[in-house]
Structures are given as C-alpha cells and as structure tokens.
Amino acid sequence: MIYGDELEMVSISTSSPLVNLKIKEGERDVFVKIVPCLRCFGLPPGARLPPKWPNHPYAKGKSKTYMKSILAEVSGGASMWVFEGRQYVPPQGGLKPPPAELLPQLWSISMDILEGRLLKGTEPDPTQRTEVPPCRHLIYQLLCAMIEKQDNGLKNLTSRHLRTLLLWECNRHGDWSCDEAGVRFLGILQRLKENLKLNTLQDFFYTDLNTLSDLSVPVRRTLHYRVKEITAYIAREPESMIHFMPY
C-alpha cells in the first residue's frame, strides 16, 4: 500500500471528461487514468426499442409480453445504460492517426446493460436465469474468435459490430436452441456480408447511426470480400469452420 505522503510527486492533467494522474514513486512513473462512468435510469434520449422480441410475423404473443416487461423495468427506474468517458478512436484504414495525447476525450452512451437484458431472451425457466442462453453466448464467442485470427483478415471488425449483428438476428429469429446454432451462426455471417456490401450496419438502438462509418471504404470492401469468401466456404463445408478459428 502506498500512502500520499510517500509519493514524491503527483501531476494531474485533464482532457475532459478524463483525468490522468502521473505518479512518481522513486525512479518509477505510474500512470493512472480516471474514467467517469454514470449509471442512468430509463432510456437515453432518442433510443428506440422494438415492439416485440423477437419481432417477426410468426412470433407468439409472449414476444410482446417480454418487451412489456422490459419497458416496465425501464419506466420503473431500472438502470439500463451508462454515460461514460472515452477516448476518440479515429476511422480505421485511413490516414495515420495522430498521437494518443492529441486525440479528444468524449462522452459516450453505453447500452451494454440493456443489450445483455435483451440477449437473455425469454426463458421458460421460472427461476429467471440471468446469463445469456448458451446458443447466443456460443455464437458470440465464435464470432469473437474468428475476428481475432489474423489469417482471416477480419481484424478491423470490433465487438460492437458483432453485438449489433447478434441483436438484429436475435430480434429476427425466435428459436435459439443449441440445435439451431449452426444456422444462426451462418445467418449472422450472411447478414454481415450484406451489410458490408451496402456499407451500412444500423445501430440497434439508434437506427440513424451507421456502425460501419468508422471504417474506410477500402477496408469495408476488403472485409466484404473476406466475409463473402468465408461464408461461402462454411456454407459449402460446415466442418471447415474450425479452420477459421485461432485454436
């Protein structure tokens, strides 16, 4: 434990909304970044929720009931989103980014809490489990592993892209049993292929936002080619999916 009177020097710099501490302890410098994070109630301004979950013509009545339960939690004061400080990340695949110290610090809205609540889906178990159902969790982990493998050429995709794709697919399909994992996984790849072709992937809660806008046109074209190639290969030979995993 290091106490204040044991520190030789502490320098503070602010780049709103973040606070950076440089602590000199003997011959060693310790850098600490303090990031404000505010848990907020209700929904952030402008955010939308689907009328049903899942939202498709063959959805049963319980899909509306589930969304009513979500809205009841929101109106009842449940904390569903976070207002947090974050460093701006410049578009990928473009010009050389400026030094990190020159990048602006911004406030951003994080919907992770609400996303997790929606991805939980309707559960037949009356104990109301809180974890994401196995099929959705498995597919998300496989997608994350796929973009991590350097040979796949998908490194410019982020977890935000994957979670957005998963939310749209979950809102489209009701059956997320483990027996359907292969079909759902391939469906997400096909959706990603079409989104890259059209150069747009709408944010699930703010549909006016394009989550692909941070990628340059050459990067999106390269990603589209690679996803198209991988999707066709897996659709033709499902067992070949193991070749696109890092392990």
Coordinates of C-alpha atoms in Angstrom, one line a residue:
M1 CA 0.0 0.0 0.0
I2 CA 1.4 3.4 -1.0
Y3 CA 0.2 6.4 1.1
G4 CA 0.1 10.0 -0.1
D5 CA 3.0 11.2 2.0
E6 CA 5.2 8.6 0.4
L7 CA 4.8 9.9 -3.1
E8 CA 7.4 12.3 -4.3
M9 CA 5.2 14.0 -7.0
V10 CA 1.8 13.7 -8.4
S11 CA 0.9 15.6 -11.6
I12 CA -2.7 15.9 -12.8
S13 CA -3.8 16.6 -16.3
T14 CA -7.4 16.7 -17.6
S15 CA -8.8 16.2 -21.0
S16 CA -12.4 16.4 -20.3
P17 CA -14.1 14.1 -19.3
L18 CA -11.0 12.1 -18.3
V19 CA -8.4 12.7 -15.6
N20 CA -4.9 11.5 -16.0
L21 CA -2.5 11.1 -13.0
K22 CA 1.2 10.8 -13.3
I23 CA 2.6 9.5 -10.0
K24 CA 6.4 9.5 -9.4
E25 CA 7.4 6.8 -7.0
G26 CA 11.2 6.9 -6.6
E27 CA 12.6 6.1 -10.1
R28 CA 9.4 4.7 -11.4
D29 CA 6.4 6.6 -13.0
V30 CA 2.9 5.2 -12.5
F31 CA 0.2 6.4 -14.9
V32 CA -3.5 6.3 -13.8
K33 CA -6.4 7.2 -16.0
I34 CA -9.6 8.0 -14.1
V35 CA -12.7 7.5 -16.3
P36 CA -16.1 8.8 -15.1
C37 CA -19.0 6.4 -15.5
L38 CA -22.6 7.3 -14.6
R39 CA -25.3 4.6 -14.5
C40 CA -28.5 6.2 -15.7
F41 CA -32.2 5.3 -15.4
G42 CA -34.7 4.8 -18.2
L43 CA -33.6 5.1 -21.8
P44 CA -31.2 7.7 -23.2
P45 CA -32.7 10.4 -25.4
G46 CA -33.5 9.2 -28.9
A47 CA -33.1 5.5 -28.2
R48 CA -35.7 3.1 -29.5
L49 CA -36.8 -0.4 -28.6
P50 CA -38.5 -3.0 -30.9
P51 CA -42.3 -3.5 -30.3
K52 CA -41.7 -7.3 -30.0
W53 CA -38.8 -9.6 -29.1
P54 CA -38.4 -11.4 -31.4
N55 CA -40.0 -9.1 -33.9
H56 CA -41.2 -11.3 -36.8
P57 CA -44.6 -12.2 -38.3
Y58 CA -44.7 -15.7 -36.7
A59 CA -43.7 -14.6 -33.2
K60 CA -46.0 -15.7 -30.5
G61 CA -47.8 -13.4 -28.0
K62 CA -45.1 -13.9 -25.4
S63 CA -42.8 -11.8 -27.6
K64 CA -44.9 -8.7 -26.9
T65 CA -45.2 -9.7 -23.2
Y66 CA -41.4 -9.9 -22.9
M67 CA -41.0 -6.3 -24.4
K68 CA -43.7 -5.1 -22.0
S69 CA -41.7 -6.5 -19.1
I70 CA -38.5 -4.7 -20.4
L71 CA -40.5 -1.4 -20.7
A72 CA -41.9 -1.9 -17.2
E73 CA -38.4 -2.2 -15.8
V74 CA -37.3 1.0 -17.7
S75 CA -40.3 3.0 -16.6
G76 CA -39.9 1.6 -13.1
G77 CA -36.5 3.2 -12.8
A78 CA -34.2 0.3 -13.7
S79 CA -30.6 1.3 -14.7
M80 CA -30.3 0.3 -18.3
W81 CA -27.5 2.4 -19.7
V82 CA -24.2 4.1 -18.8
F83 CA -22.8 7.6 -19.6
E84 CA -19.0 7.2 -19.7
G85 CA -15.9 9.0 -20.8
R86 CA -14.0 7.5 -23.7
Q87 CA -11.1 8.4 -25.9
Y88 CA -11.9 9.0 -29.5
V89 CA -10.8 6.3 -31.9
P90 CA -10.2 7.6 -35.5
P91 CA -11.5 5.7 -38.5
Q92 CA -9.5 2.6 -39.3
G93 CA -7.8 2.0 -42.6
G94 CA -7.4 5.8 -43.3
L95 CA -4.6 8.2 -42.7
K96 CA -2.0 7.7 -40.0
P97 CA -3.8 8.6 -36.7
P98 CA -2.4 11.4 -34.5
P99 CA -0.6 10.7 -31.3
A100 CA -2.8 9.4 -28.5
E101 CA -2.3 12.5 -26.4
L102 CA -3.8 14.6 -29.1
L103 CA -7.0 12.5 -29.5
P104 CA -10.1 14.1 -28.0
Q105 CA -11.8 12.7 -24.9
L106 CA -15.6 12.3 -25.4
W107 CA -18.7 11.3 -23.5
S108 CA -20.4 8.2 -24.9
I109 CA -23.5 6.2 -24.3
S110 CA -23.0 2.5 -23.4
M111 CA -26.1 0.3 -23.8
D112 CA -24.3 -2.9 -22.5
I113 CA -26.8 -3.4 -19.7
L114 CA -29.8 -3.2 -21.9
E115 CA -28.1 -5.3 -24.6
G116 CA -27.5 -8.1 -22.0
R117 CA -31.1 -7.9 -20.8
L118 CA -32.4 -8.3 -24.4
L119 CA -29.9 -11.1 -25.3
K120 CA -31.1 -13.0 -22.3
G121 CA -34.3 -13.5 -24.2
T122 CA -37.5 -15.1 -23.0
E123 CA -36.7 -18.0 -20.6
P124 CA -39.2 -20.9 -19.9
D125 CA -37.4 -21.5 -16.6
P126 CA -39.4 -19.7 -13.8
T127 CA -36.2 -19.1 -11.9
Q128 CA -35.3 -16.4 -14.4
R129 CA -31.7 -17.1 -15.1
T130 CA -29.6 -14.0 -15.8
E131 CA -26.9 -15.4 -18.1
V132 CA -27.2 -15.3 -21.8
P133 CA -28.6 -18.5 -23.2
P134 CA -25.9 -21.0 -24.3
C135 CA -26.5 -20.7 -28.1
R136 CA -26.2 -16.9 -28.2
H137 CA -23.2 -16.9 -26.0
L138 CA -21.5 -19.7 -28.0
I139 CA -22.2 -17.8 -31.3
Y140 CA -20.8 -14.6 -29.9
Q141 CA -17.7 -16.3 -28.7
L142 CA -17.1 -18.0 -32.1
L143 CA -17.5 -14.7 -33.9
C144 CA -15.0 -13.0 -31.5
A145 CA -12.6 -15.9 -32.0
M146 CA -13.0 -15.6 -35.8
I147 CA -12.0 -11.9 -36.0
E148 CA -9.1 -12.5 -33.6
K149 CA -7.4 -14.9 -36.0
Q150 CA -5.0 -12.8 -38.2
D151 CA -5.2 -15.0 -41.2
N152 CA -9.0 -14.3 -41.6
G153 CA -8.4 -10.7 -42.4
L154 CA -11.2 -9.5 -40.1
K155 CA -9.2 -7.6 -37.6
N156 CA -11.0 -4.3 -38.4
L157 CA -14.3 -5.6 -37.0
T158 CA -15.0 -4.9 -33.4
S159 CA -17.1 -6.3 -30.6
R160 CA -19.6 -3.5 -31.2
H161 CA -20.1 -4.7 -34.8
L162 CA -20.6 -8.3 -33.5
R163 CA -23.0 -7.4 -30.7
T164 CA -25.1 -5.3 -33.2
L165 CA -25.3 -8.1 -35.6
L166 CA -26.3 -10.5 -32.8
L167 CA -29.0 -8.2 -31.6
W168 CA -30.6 -7.8 -35.0
E169 CA -30.5 -11.6 -35.6
C170 CA -32.0 -12.3 -32.1
N171 CA -34.8 -9.8 -32.9
R172 CA -35.4 -11.6 -36.2
H173 CA -35.5 -15.2 -35.0
G174 CA -37.2 -16.8 -32.0
D175 CA -35.5 -20.2 -32.0
W176 CA -32.1 -20.0 -30.4
S177 CA -31.8 -23.6 -29.2
C178 CA -28.4 -25.2 -29.5
D179 CA -29.7 -27.4 -32.4
E180 CA -30.0 -24.2 -34.4
A181 CA -26.5 -22.8 -33.5
G182 CA -25.0 -23.6 -37.0
V183 CA -27.9 -22.0 -38.8
R184 CA -27.8 -18.9 -36.7
F185 CA -24.1 -18.6 -37.0
L186 CA -24.2 -18.7 -40.7
G187 CA -27.2 -16.3 -40.7
I188 CA -25.1 -13.7 -38.9
L189 CA -22.2 -14.1 -41.4
Q190 CA -24.7 -13.7 -44.3
R191 CA -26.1 -10.6 -42.7
L192 CA -22.6 -9.1 -42.2
K193 CA -21.8 -9.8 -45.8
E194 CA -24.9 -7.9 -47.0
N195 CA -24.2 -5.1 -44.5
L196 CA -20.7 -4.7 -45.8
K197 CA -21.9 -4.7 -49.4
L198 CA -24.3 -1.9 -48.6
N199 CA -21.7 -0.1 -46.5
T200 CA -24.2 0.2 -43.6
L201 CA -24.9 -1.6 -40.3
Q202 CA -27.6 0.3 -38.3
D203 CA -27.1 0.6 -34.6
F204 CA -29.8 -1.4 -32.9
F205 CA -31.0 1.4 -30.6
Y206 CA -30.1 4.4 -32.8
T207 CA -31.0 3.3 -36.3
D208 CA -29.8 6.6 -37.8
L209 CA -26.3 5.6 -36.8
N210 CA -24.1 3.5 -39.1
T211 CA -21.7 1.4 -37.0
L212 CA -19.6 0.9 -40.1
S213 CA -18.9 4.6 -40.6
D214 CA -15.6 4.4 -38.7
L215 CA -14.2 2.0 -41.4
S216 CA -12.8 3.5 -44.6
V217 CA -14.3 2.4 -48.0
P218 CA -11.2 0.3 -48.9
V219 CA -11.4 -1.5 -45.5
R220 CA -15.1 -2.2 -45.9
R221 CA -14.5 -3.6 -49.4
T222 CA -11.8 -5.9 -48.2
L223 CA -13.9 -7.1 -45.3
H224 CA -16.8 -7.8 -47.7
Y225 CA -14.7 -9.9 -49.9
R226 CA -13.3 -11.9 -47.0
V227 CA -16.7 -12.4 -45.3
K228 CA -18.2 -13.4 -48.6
E229 CA -15.4 -16.0 -49.1
I230 CA -15.6 -17.4 -45.6
T231 CA -19.4 -17.6 -45.6
A232 CA -19.5 -19.5 -48.9
Y233 CA -16.8 -21.8 -47.7
I234 CA -18.6 -22.6 -44.4
A235 CA -22.0 -23.0 -46.2
R236 CA -20.4 -25.5 -48.6
E237 CA -18.4 -27.4 -46.0
P238 CA -19.7 -26.7 -42.4
E239 CA -17.0 -28.7 -40.8
S240 CA -14.4 -26.3 -42.3
M241 CA -15.4 -23.7 -39.8
I242 CA -12.6 -25.0 -37.5
H243 CA -10.0 -23.7 -40.0
F244 CA -11.1 -20.1 -39.3
M245 CA -10.7 -20.4 -35.5
P246 CA -7.5 -19.5 -33.7
Y247 CA -7.3 -22.8 -31.9

